[in-house]
PDB file of C-alpha atoms in Angstrom:
ATOM      1  CA  UNK A   6      56.719 -56.461  74.379  1.00 95.00           C
ATOM      2  CA  UNK A   7      55.557 -60.081  74.110  1.00 93.00           C
ATOM      3  CA  UNK A   8      56.282 -62.207  71.036  1.00 95.00           C
ATOM      4  CA  UNK A   9      53.981 -65.209  71.391  1.00 93.00           C
ATOM      5  CA  UNK A  10      53.893 -68.381  69.294  1.00 95.00           C
ATOM      6  CA  UNK A  11      51.187 -71.033  69.691  1.00 94.00           C
ATOM      7  CA  UNK A  12      52.527 -74.525  69.005  1.00 95.00           C
ATOM      8  CA  UNK A  13      51.213 -78.144  69.022  1.00 95.00           C
ATOM      9  CA  UNK A  14      53.500 -78.913  71.980  1.00 94.00           C
ATOM     10  CA  UNK A  15      56.355 -77.236  73.816  1.00 93.00           C
ATOM     11  CA  UNK A  16      59.549 -77.880  71.829  1.00 92.00           C
ATOM     12  CA  UNK A  17      62.107 -80.401  73.007  1.00 93.00           C
ATOM     13  CA  UNK A  18      65.848 -79.588  72.853  1.00 92.00           C
ATOM     14  CA  UNK A  19      66.968 -79.522  69.231  1.00 95.00           C
ATOM     15  CA  UNK A  20      63.401 -79.745  67.869  1.00 94.00           C
ATOM     16  CA  UNK A  21      62.046 -77.381  65.211  1.00 93.00           C
ATOM     17  CA  UNK A  22      58.276 -76.825  65.291  1.00 92.00           C
ATOM     18  CA  UNK A  23      55.795 -75.161  62.984  1.00 93.00           C
ATOM     19  CA  UNK A  24      53.832 -72.588  64.918  1.00 92.00           C
ATOM     20  CA  UNK A  25      50.081 -72.280  64.496  1.00 90.00           C
ATOM     21  CA  UNK A  26      49.707 -68.576  65.382  1.00 91.00           C
ATOM     22  CA  UNK A  27      51.987 -65.624  66.099  1.00 95.00           C
ATOM     23  CA  UNK A  28      51.131 -62.499  68.070  1.00 92.00           C
ATOM     24  CA  UNK A  29      52.981 -59.364  69.153  1.00 94.00           C
ATOM     25  CA  UNK A  30      51.324 -57.553  72.050  1.00 91.00           C
ATOM     26  CA  UNK A  31      52.210 -55.416  75.073  1.00 92.00           C
ATOM     27  CA  UNK A  32      53.364 -57.388  78.092  1.00 89.00           C
ATOM     28  CA  UNK A  33      55.949 -57.168  80.842  1.00 91.00           C
ATOM     29  CA  UNK A  34      55.274 -58.103  84.458  1.00 93.00           C
ATOM     30  CA  UNK A  35      54.966 -54.548  85.769  1.00 94.00           C
ATOM     31  CA  UNK A  36      52.922 -53.431  82.771  1.00 95.00           C
ATOM     32  CA  UNK A  37      50.549 -56.394  83.050  1.00 96.00           C
ATOM     33  CA  UNK A  38      50.085 -55.913  86.796  1.00 97.00           C
ATOM     34  CA  UNK A  39      49.480 -52.192  86.376  1.00 98.00           C
ATOM     35  CA  UNK A  40      46.914 -52.840  83.638  1.00 97.00           C
ATOM     36  CA  UNK A  41      45.163 -55.488  85.757  1.00 98.00           C
ATOM     37  CA  UNK A  42      44.882 -53.109  88.707  1.00 98.00           C
ATOM     38  CA  UNK A  43      43.680 -50.245  86.520  1.00 98.00           C
ATOM     39  CA  UNK A  44      41.070 -52.295  84.649  1.00 97.00           C
ATOM     40  CA  UNK A  45      39.738 -53.602  87.958  1.00 96.00           C
ATOM     41  CA  UNK A  46      39.211 -50.153  89.437  1.00 95.00           C
ATOM     42  CA  UNK A  47      42.464 -48.928  91.019  1.00 97.00           C
ATOM     43  CA  UNK A  48      44.189 -45.604  90.417  1.00 97.00           C
ATOM     44  CA  UNK A  49      47.633 -46.658  89.202  1.00 98.00           C
ATOM     45  CA  UNK A  50      50.964 -44.917  88.710  1.00 97.00           C
ATOM     46  CA  UNK A  51      53.726 -46.917  87.035  1.00 97.00           C
ATOM     47  CA  UNK A  52      57.453 -46.460  87.599  1.00 97.00           C
ATOM     48  CA  UNK A  53      59.382 -48.198  84.830  1.00 97.00           C
ATOM     49  CA  UNK A  54      61.699 -47.740  81.858  1.00 97.00           C
ATOM     50  CA  UNK A  55      61.131 -48.280  78.146  1.00 97.00           C
ATOM     51  CA  UNK A  56      63.628 -48.059  75.315  1.00 97.00           C
ATOM     52  CA  UNK A  57      63.790 -45.512  72.519  1.00 96.00           C
ATOM     53  CA  UNK A  58      63.079 -48.277  69.985  1.00 96.00           C
ATOM     54  CA  UNK A  59      59.817 -48.846  68.112  1.00 96.00           C
ATOM     55  CA  UNK A  60      58.287 -50.707  71.068  1.00 96.00           C
ATOM     56  CA  UNK A  61      58.697 -47.974  73.679  1.00 96.00           C
ATOM     57  CA  UNK A  62      55.899 -45.695  72.366  1.00 96.00           C
ATOM     58  CA  UNK A  63      53.599 -48.702  71.806  1.00 95.00           C
ATOM     59  CA  UNK A  64      54.079 -49.886  75.380  1.00 96.00           C
ATOM     60  CA  UNK A  65      53.446 -46.445  76.820  1.00 96.00           C
ATOM     61  CA  UNK A  66      50.367 -45.917  74.637  1.00 95.00           C
ATOM     62  CA  UNK A  67      48.967 -49.248  75.815  1.00 94.00           C
ATOM     63  CA  UNK A  68      49.349 -48.175  79.449  1.00 96.00           C
ATOM     64  CA  UNK A  69      47.817 -44.758  78.868  1.00 97.00           C
ATOM     65  CA  UNK A  70      44.832 -46.366  77.133  1.00 96.00           C
ATOM     66  CA  UNK A  71      44.031 -47.930  80.511  1.00 96.00           C
ATOM     67  CA  UNK A  72      44.398 -44.512  82.228  1.00 96.00           C
ATOM     68  CA  UNK A  73      47.641 -45.424  84.001  1.00 97.00           C
ATOM     69  CA  UNK A  74      49.743 -42.469  85.140  1.00 97.00           C
ATOM     70  CA  UNK A  75      52.965 -42.804  83.136  1.00 97.00           C
ATOM     71  CA  UNK A  76      54.798 -39.765  84.530  1.00 96.00           C
ATOM     72  CA  UNK A  77      57.210 -42.246  86.131  1.00 97.00           C
ATOM     73  CA  UNK A  78      57.920 -44.112  82.885  1.00 97.00           C
ATOM     74  CA  UNK A  79      61.353 -43.060  81.607  1.00 97.00           C
ATOM     75  CA  UNK A  80      62.652 -43.451  78.059  1.00 97.00           C
ATOM     76  CA  UNK A  81      66.246 -44.719  78.009  1.00 97.00           C
ATOM     77  CA  UNK A  82      68.253 -43.389  75.014  1.00 96.00           C
ATOM     78  CA  UNK A  83      70.088 -45.979  72.949  1.00 95.00           C
ATOM     79  CA  UNK A  84      68.397 -48.878  74.729  1.00 96.00           C
ATOM     80  CA  UNK A  85      65.939 -51.514  73.551  1.00 97.00           C
ATOM     81  CA  UNK A  86      62.713 -52.116  75.445  1.00 97.00           C
ATOM     82  CA  UNK A  87      62.368 -55.354  77.391  1.00 95.00           C
ATOM     83  CA  UNK A  88      60.932 -58.263  75.424  1.00 95.00           C
ATOM     84  CA  UNK A  89      59.611 -61.743  76.127  1.00 92.00           C
ATOM     85  CA  UNK A  90      59.581 -64.753  73.813  1.00 94.00           C
ATOM     86  CA  UNK A  91      56.549 -66.855  74.751  1.00 92.00           C
ATOM     87  CA  UNK A  92      55.687 -70.358  73.518  1.00 94.00           C
ATOM     88  CA  UNK A  93      52.210 -71.703  74.334  1.00 92.00           C
ATOM     89  CA  UNK A  94      50.884 -75.266  73.890  1.00 93.00           C
ATOM     90  CA  UNK A  95      47.222 -76.278  73.312  1.00 92.00           C
ATOM     91  CA  UNK A  96      46.594 -76.756  77.048  1.00 90.00           C
ATOM     92  CA  UNK A  97      47.605 -73.156  77.733  1.00 88.00           C
ATOM     93  CA  UNK A  98      50.952 -74.010  79.344  1.00 88.00           C
ATOM     94  CA  UNK A  99      53.828 -71.752  78.359  1.00 88.00           C
ATOM     95  CA  UNK A 100      57.570 -71.345  78.362  1.00 89.00           C
ATOM     96  CA  UNK A 101      58.971 -67.811  78.502  1.00 89.00           C
ATOM     97  CA  UNK A 102      62.389 -66.301  77.863  1.00 91.00           C
ATOM     98  CA  UNK A 103      62.837 -62.613  78.705  1.00 89.00           C
ATOM     99  CA  UNK A 104      65.465 -60.040  77.775  1.00 93.00           C
ATOM    100  CA  UNK A 105      65.485 -57.234  80.327  1.00 91.00           C
ATOM    101  CA  UNK A 106      66.520 -54.400  77.987  1.00 95.00           C
ATOM    102  CA  UNK A 107      65.445 -51.059  79.449  1.00 96.00           C
ATOM    103  CA  UNK A 108      64.104 -52.741  82.604  1.00 94.00           C
ATOM    104  CA  UNK A 109      67.689 -53.086  83.782  1.00 94.00           C
ATOM    105  CA  UNK A 110      68.105 -49.304  83.581  1.00 97.00           C
ATOM    106  CA  UNK A 111      65.647 -48.558  86.382  1.00 97.00           C
ATOM    107  CA  UNK A 112      68.300 -47.534  88.896  1.00 97.00           C
ATOM    108  CA  UNK A 113      67.645 -46.988  92.624  1.00 98.00           C
ATOM    109  CA  UNK A 114      68.016 -43.214  92.258  1.00 98.00           C
ATOM    110  CA  UNK A 115      65.717 -43.015  89.237  1.00 97.00           C
ATOM    111  CA  UNK A 116      63.026 -45.129  90.893  1.00 97.00           C
ATOM    112  CA  UNK A 117      63.323 -43.185  94.163  1.00 97.00           C
ATOM    113  CA  UNK A 118      63.013 -39.853  92.358  1.00 97.00           C
ATOM    114  CA  UNK A 119      59.811 -40.941  90.624  1.00 96.00           C
ATOM    115  CA  UNK A 120      58.377 -42.447  93.813  1.00 96.00           C
ATOM    116  CA  UNK A 121      59.005 -39.229  95.746  1.00 95.00           C
ATOM    117  CA  UNK A 122      57.148 -37.298  93.029  1.00 94.00           C
ATOM    118  CA  UNK A 123      54.050 -39.496  93.340  1.00 90.00           C
ATOM    119  CA  UNK A 124      51.215 -38.915  95.798  1.00 89.00           C
ATOM    120  CA  UNK A 125      51.663 -41.258  98.770  1.00 92.00           C
ATOM    121  CA  UNK A 126      50.351 -44.631  97.552  1.00 96.00           C
ATOM    122  CA  UNK A 127      48.018 -46.935  99.457  1.00 97.00           C
ATOM    123  CA  UNK A 128      50.137 -49.904  98.352  1.00 98.00           C
ATOM    124  CA  UNK A 129      53.273 -50.521  96.284  1.00 98.00           C
ATOM    125  CA  UNK A 130      53.318 -53.513  93.951  1.00 98.00           C
ATOM    126  CA  UNK A 131      56.853 -54.555  93.060  1.00 96.00           C
ATOM    127  CA  UNK A 132      58.416 -57.384  91.046  1.00 95.00           C
ATOM    128  CA  UNK A 133      61.935 -58.497  90.127  1.00 95.00           C
ATOM    129  CA  UNK A 134      62.506 -57.556  86.494  1.00 93.00           C
ATOM    130  CA  UNK A 135      64.454 -54.509  87.730  1.00 94.00           C
ATOM    131  CA  UNK A 136      67.865 -54.540  89.470  1.00 94.00           C
ATOM    132  CA  UNK A 137      67.763 -55.994  92.981  1.00 95.00           C
ATOM    133  CA  UNK A 138      69.370 -52.820  94.327  1.00 96.00           C
ATOM    134  CA  UNK A 139      66.345 -50.900  93.052  1.00 97.00           C
ATOM    135  CA  UNK A 140      63.955 -53.346  94.706  1.00 97.00           C
ATOM    136  CA  UNK A 141      65.785 -52.902  98.009  1.00 96.00           C
ATOM    137  CA  UNK A 142      65.657 -49.103  97.746  1.00 97.00           C
ATOM    138  CA  UNK A 143      61.929 -49.046  97.010  1.00 97.00           C
ATOM    139  CA  UNK A 144      61.102 -51.448  99.835  1.00 97.00           C
ATOM    140  CA  UNK A 145      63.168 -49.395 102.260  1.00 97.00           C
ATOM    141  CA  UNK A 146      61.398 -46.189 101.210  1.00 97.00           C
ATOM    142  CA  UNK A 147      58.020 -47.889 101.553  1.00 97.00           C
ATOM    143  CA  UNK A 148      58.908 -49.076 105.037  1.00 97.00           C
ATOM    144  CA  UNK A 149      59.980 -45.570 106.075  1.00 96.00           C
ATOM    145  CA  UNK A 150      56.674 -44.174 104.806  1.00 96.00           C
ATOM    146  CA  UNK A 151      54.600 -47.021 106.347  1.00 97.00           C
ATOM    147  CA  UNK A 152      53.290 -48.024 102.900  1.00 97.00           C
ATOM    148  CA  UNK A 153      52.583 -51.769 102.535  1.00 98.00           C
ATOM    149  CA  UNK A 154      54.383 -53.647  99.756  1.00 98.00           C
ATOM    150  CA  UNK A 155      53.185 -56.552  97.660  1.00 98.00           C
ATOM    151  CA  UNK A 156      56.258 -58.270  96.224  1.00 98.00           C
ATOM    152  CA  UNK A 157      55.704 -60.619  93.317  1.00 97.00           C
ATOM    153  CA  UNK A 158      59.055 -62.428  93.523  1.00 96.00           C
ATOM    154  CA  UNK A 159      59.320 -63.121  89.819  1.00 92.00           C
ATOM    155  CA  UNK A 160      61.464 -63.790  87.913  1.00 90.00           C
ATOM    156  CA  UNK A 161      63.005 -65.632  90.854  1.00 90.00           C
ATOM    157  CA  UNK A 162      66.744 -65.073  91.349  1.00 83.00           C
ATOM    158  CA  UNK A 163      67.502 -67.398  94.248  1.00 85.00           C
ATOM    159  CA  UNK A 164      66.753 -67.052  97.935  1.00 87.00           C
ATOM    160  CA  UNK A 165      65.736 -63.556  99.037  1.00 92.00           C
ATOM    161  CA  UNK A 166      67.582 -62.157 102.059  1.00 90.00           C
ATOM    162  CA  UNK A 167      65.678 -62.055 105.349  1.00 91.00           C
ATOM    163  CA  UNK A 168      66.102 -58.290 105.729  1.00 93.00           C
ATOM    164  CA  UNK A 169      64.258 -57.822 102.428  1.00 95.00           C
ATOM    165  CA  UNK A 170      61.442 -60.253 103.221  1.00 95.00           C
ATOM    166  CA  UNK A 171      60.802 -58.448 106.510  1.00 96.00           C
ATOM    167  CA  UNK A 172      59.801 -55.364 104.493  1.00 97.00           C
ATOM    168  CA  UNK A 173      57.159 -57.308 102.540  1.00 98.00           C
ATOM    169  CA  UNK A 174      53.513 -57.258 103.588  1.00 98.00           C
ATOM    170  CA  UNK A 175      52.356 -59.676 100.858  1.00 98.00           C
ATOM    171  CA  UNK A 176      54.696 -62.102  99.091  1.00 98.00           C
ATOM    172  CA  UNK A 177      53.124 -63.591  95.944  1.00 98.00           C
ATOM    173  CA  UNK A 178      54.890 -66.485  94.200  1.00 98.00           C
ATOM    174  CA  UNK A 179      53.985 -69.409  91.975  1.00 96.00           C
ATOM    175  CA  UNK A 180      54.857 -73.003  92.824  1.00 95.00           C
ATOM    176  CA  UNK A 181      58.253 -72.944  91.073  1.00 94.00           C
ATOM    177  CA  UNK A 182      59.245 -69.696  92.761  1.00 96.00           C
ATOM    178  CA  UNK A 183      57.999 -70.916  96.138  1.00 96.00           C
ATOM    179  CA  UNK A 184      60.113 -74.066  95.848  1.00 96.00           C
ATOM    180  CA  UNK A 185      63.251 -72.100  94.981  1.00 95.00           C
ATOM    181  CA  UNK A 186      62.758 -69.437  97.652  1.00 96.00           C
ATOM    182  CA  UNK A 187      61.897 -71.905 100.412  1.00 95.00           C
ATOM    183  CA  UNK A 188      64.454 -74.528  99.380  1.00 93.00           C
ATOM    184  CA  UNK A 189      61.727 -77.173  99.590  1.00 92.00           C
ATOM    185  CA  UNK A 190      60.287 -79.503  96.919  1.00 92.00           C
ATOM    186  CA  UNK A 191      56.772 -78.578  95.897  1.00 94.00           C
ATOM    187  CA  UNK A 192      54.681 -81.369  94.404  1.00 94.00           C
ATOM    188  CA  UNK A 193      51.386 -81.069  96.279  1.00 95.00           C
ATOM    189  CA  UNK A 194      49.074 -78.676  98.097  1.00 96.00           C
ATOM    190  CA  UNK A 195      50.598 -79.873 101.362  1.00 96.00           C
ATOM    191  CA  UNK A 196      54.075 -78.984 100.043  1.00 96.00           C
ATOM    192  CA  UNK A 197      52.778 -75.529  99.095  1.00 97.00           C
ATOM    193  CA  UNK A 198      51.431 -75.043 102.605  1.00 97.00           C
ATOM    194  CA  UNK A 199      54.811 -76.011 104.045  1.00 96.00           C
ATOM    195  CA  UNK A 200      56.632 -73.632 101.673  1.00 96.00           C
ATOM    196  CA  UNK A 201      54.227 -70.784 102.471  1.00 97.00           C
ATOM    197  CA  UNK A 202      54.749 -71.319 106.186  1.00 95.00           C
ATOM    198  CA  UNK A 203      58.540 -71.370 105.695  1.00 95.00           C
ATOM    199  CA  UNK A 204      58.514 -68.130 103.678  1.00 96.00           C
ATOM    200  CA  UNK A 205      56.416 -66.424 106.302  1.00 95.00           C
ATOM    201  CA  UNK A 206      58.787 -67.649 108.999  1.00 94.00           C
ATOM    202  CA  UNK A 207      61.637 -66.237 106.898  1.00 94.00           C
ATOM    203  CA  UNK A 208      60.189 -62.737 107.185  1.00 95.00           C
ATOM    204  CA  UNK A 209      57.241 -62.034 104.877  1.00 96.00           C
ATOM    205  CA  UNK A 210      54.133 -61.087 106.859  1.00 96.00           C
ATOM    206  CA  UNK A 211      51.678 -62.786 104.456  1.00 98.00           C
ATOM    207  CA  UNK A 212      52.435 -65.358 101.743  1.00 98.00           C
ATOM    208  CA  UNK A 213      50.389 -66.427  98.720  1.00 98.00           C
ATOM    209  CA  UNK A 214      51.479 -69.402  96.596  1.00 98.00           C
ATOM    210  CA  UNK A 215      49.590 -69.714  93.309  1.00 97.00           C
ATOM    211  CA  UNK A 216      49.206 -73.250  91.964  1.00 96.00           C
ATOM    212  CA  UNK A 217      47.816 -72.615  88.492  1.00 92.00           C
ATOM    213  CA  UNK A 218      44.671 -74.595  87.724  1.00 92.00           C
ATOM    214  CA  UNK A 219      44.691 -76.139  91.198  1.00 95.00           C
ATOM    215  CA  UNK A 220      44.212 -72.884  93.087  1.00 96.00           C
ATOM    216  CA  UNK A 221      46.232 -71.018  95.699  1.00 97.00           C
ATOM    217  CA  UNK A 222      47.626 -71.578  99.168  1.00 97.00           C
ATOM    218  CA  UNK A 223      47.668 -68.615 101.563  1.00 97.00           C
ATOM    219  CA  UNK A 224      49.451 -68.073 104.843  1.00 97.00           C
ATOM    220  CA  UNK A 225      48.102 -64.905 106.427  1.00 96.00           C
ATOM    221  CA  UNK A 226      49.115 -63.375 109.734  1.00 93.00           C
ATOM    222  CA  UNK A 227      46.661 -64.128 112.540  1.00 84.00           C
ATOM    223  CA  UNK A 228      46.184 -62.770 116.035  1.00 81.00           C
ATOM    224  CA  UNK A 229      48.079 -65.640 117.636  1.00 82.00           C
ATOM    225  CA  UNK A 230      49.338 -67.822 114.788  1.00 88.00           C
ATOM    226  CA  UNK A 231      49.291 -67.744 110.970  1.00 90.00           C
ATOM    227  CA  UNK A 232      46.188 -68.894 109.083  1.00 93.00           C
ATOM    228  CA  UNK A 233      47.010 -71.389 106.339  1.00 95.00           C
ATOM    229  CA  UNK A 234      44.317 -72.111 103.754  1.00 96.00           C
ATOM    230  CA  UNK A 235      43.915 -73.743 100.347  1.00 97.00           C
ATOM    231  CA  UNK A 236      41.517 -72.014  97.953  1.00 97.00           C
ATOM    232  CA  UNK A 237      40.733 -74.093  94.830  1.00 96.00           C
ATOM    233  CA  UNK A 238      40.627 -72.343  91.469  1.00 93.00           C
ATOM    234  CA  UNK A 239      37.531 -71.913  89.343  1.00 89.00           C
ATOM    235  CA  UNK A 240      37.320 -74.643  86.657  1.00 92.00           C
ATOM    236  CA  UNK A 241      37.802 -73.122  83.193  1.00 93.00           C
ATOM    237  CA  UNK A 242      39.071 -74.245  79.809  1.00 92.00           C
ATOM    238  CA  UNK A 243      42.468 -72.545  79.540  1.00 90.00           C
ATOM    239  CA  UNK A 244      43.987 -71.650  76.187  1.00 90.00           C
ATOM    240  CA  UNK A 245      46.863 -69.386  77.294  1.00 90.00           C
ATOM    241  CA  UNK A 246      48.166 -68.930  80.848  1.00 90.00           C
ATOM    242  CA  UNK A 247      50.440 -66.019  79.888  1.00 88.00           C
ATOM    243  CA  UNK A 248      49.744 -63.076  82.190  1.00 92.00           C
ATOM    244  CA  UNK A 249      47.601 -65.046  84.643  1.00 94.00           C
ATOM    245  CA  UNK A 250      50.029 -64.590  87.520  1.00 95.00           C
ATOM    246  CA  UNK A 251      50.311 -60.877  86.803  1.00 96.00           C
ATOM    247  CA  UNK A 252      46.538 -60.564  86.657  1.00 97.00           C
ATOM    248  CA  UNK A 253      46.279 -62.345  90.009  1.00 97.00           C
ATOM    249  CA  UNK A 254      48.813 -59.995  91.625  1.00 98.00           C
ATOM    250  CA  UNK A 255      47.222 -56.823  90.229  1.00 98.00           C
ATOM    251  CA  UNK A 256      43.722 -57.978  91.154  1.00 97.00           C
ATOM    252  CA  UNK A 257      44.699 -59.003  94.680  1.00 98.00           C
ATOM    253  CA  UNK A 258      46.405 -55.647  95.253  1.00 98.00           C
ATOM    254  CA  UNK A 259      43.326 -53.802  93.989  1.00 97.00           C
ATOM    255  CA  UNK A 260      40.979 -55.755  96.259  1.00 97.00           C
ATOM    256  CA  UNK A 261      43.181 -55.176  99.322  1.00 97.00           C
ATOM    257  CA  UNK A 262      43.301 -51.430  98.666  1.00 97.00           C
ATOM    258  CA  UNK A 263      39.503 -51.474  98.232  1.00 96.00           C
ATOM    259  CA  UNK A 264      39.186 -52.874 101.749  1.00 95.00           C
ATOM    260  CA  UNK A 265      38.393 -56.516 100.987  1.00 95.00           C
ATOM    261  CA  UNK A 266      39.315 -59.214 103.499  1.00 95.00           C
ATOM    262  CA  UNK A 267      42.360 -61.334 102.705  1.00 95.00           C
ATOM    263  CA  UNK A 268      40.292 -64.324 101.598  1.00 94.00           C
ATOM    264  CA  UNK A 269      37.881 -62.261  99.489  1.00 95.00           C
ATOM    265  CA  UNK A 270      40.850 -60.549  97.833  1.00 96.00           C
ATOM    266  CA  UNK A 271      42.282 -63.944  96.869  1.00 97.00           C
ATOM    267  CA  UNK A 272      38.956 -65.092  95.424  1.00 95.00           C
ATOM    268  CA  UNK A 273      38.655 -61.839  93.480  1.00 96.00           C
ATOM    269  CA  UNK A 274      42.160 -62.369  92.087  1.00 97.00           C
ATOM    270  CA  UNK A 275      41.333 -65.968  91.170  1.00 96.00           C
ATOM    271  CA  UNK A 276      38.217 -64.847  89.295  1.00 96.00           C
ATOM    272  CA  UNK A 277      40.238 -62.329  87.295  1.00 96.00           C
ATOM    273  CA  UNK A 278      42.975 -64.867  86.494  1.00 96.00           C
ATOM    274  CA  UNK A 279      40.355 -67.435  85.471  1.00 95.00           C
ATOM    275  CA  UNK A 280      39.093 -65.073  82.778  1.00 96.00           C
ATOM    276  CA  UNK A 281      42.638 -64.217  81.684  1.00 96.00           C
ATOM    277  CA  UNK A 282      43.578 -67.827  80.838  1.00 95.00           C
ATOM    278  CA  UNK A 283      40.588 -68.228  78.523  1.00 95.00           C
ATOM    279  CA  UNK A 284      42.049 -65.637  76.132  1.00 94.00           C
ATOM    280  CA  UNK A 285      45.240 -65.251  74.148  1.00 90.00           C
ATOM    281  CA  UNK A 286      48.085 -62.917  75.005  1.00 87.00           C
ATOM    282  CA  UNK A 287      49.065 -61.207  78.247  1.00 87.00           C
ATOM    283  CA  UNK A 288      47.805 -57.622  78.452  1.00 91.00           C
ATOM    284  CA  UNK A 289      45.022 -58.217  75.871  1.00 91.00           C
ATOM    285  CA  UNK A 290      43.584 -61.034  78.012  1.00 95.00           C
ATOM    286  CA  UNK A 291      43.321 -59.089  81.287  1.00 97.00           C
ATOM    287  CA  UNK A 292      39.649 -58.570  82.239  1.00 97.00           C
ATOM    288  CA  UNK A 293      37.783 -55.415  83.222  1.00 96.00           C
ATOM    289  CA  UNK A 294      35.886 -55.036  86.477  1.00 95.00           C
ATOM    290  CA  UNK A 295      32.506 -55.319  84.769  1.00 94.00           C
ATOM    291  CA  UNK A 296      33.415 -58.834  83.575  1.00 94.00           C
ATOM    292  CA  UNK A 297      33.803 -60.181  87.110  1.00 92.00           C
ATOM    293  CA  UNK A 298      30.924 -61.271  89.356  1.00 80.00           C
ATOM    294  CA  UNK A 299      29.669 -58.304  91.355  1.00 62.00           C
ATOM    295  CA  UNK A 300      29.982 -60.264  94.608  1.00 56.00           C
ATOM    296  CA  UNK A 301      33.720 -60.868  94.188  1.00 63.00           C
ATOM    297  CA  UNK A 302      34.729 -58.155  96.673  1.00 66.00           C
TER     298      UNK A 302
END
């Protein structure tokens, strides 16, 4: 659950600010990405954990409203649901602090049991708010079943091991995450291209580095050598970037499953994220398919 405060500027250490607006709304990386995929046309099953607090039923109800299969969403007794404290400035930039809560209770065995109960997916979208041991188990199962994985390596926890990256079909990271994972500074599009190339060389088959308002750098596998490209973002007036990265990941996954080319899938994801940043909140700001240009895919 996201607790969002809109402020005149991001607070400095020791500074107390008066907020201009406060909002409580469903969020969470996996929840946002699942909602994005569902609203944009995919059939989605979510494997996750919520707490038995007041937020658990609200989070589940939000997912079910978007027709997401929640059979794999477990309620953890005596545990609080994950929360995020979000601060947003007038330009739409944010700072986020998360508390994992029930997310940390998604064990490898629990996740594996739910995954085995699902129909074989066309693609698995995974992120890092769960224990790393669970991520490793899911990626290994996906590899055994020849199911491609999109890993949104967020929140970043340091360099990912090569054996894990080799199980990833699509690695999606923002510029901060790309810098940490590649061990390279990232201050320009050229730096992003270098980081994307390094992460692909480290094991991931395809790498996407999102650069916020600037756009995205992609490094896709080619017949003989990787194809590196910069795709500028659509110019919009942003008021809240919360959830934009999740919207991008969910939209890209949906487009790939629908059969779009790599580049068209990126442009589709950029169009969805561009709408997201013009609205407040995370899940409430995610667009529906009918809001995107029909030629996106």
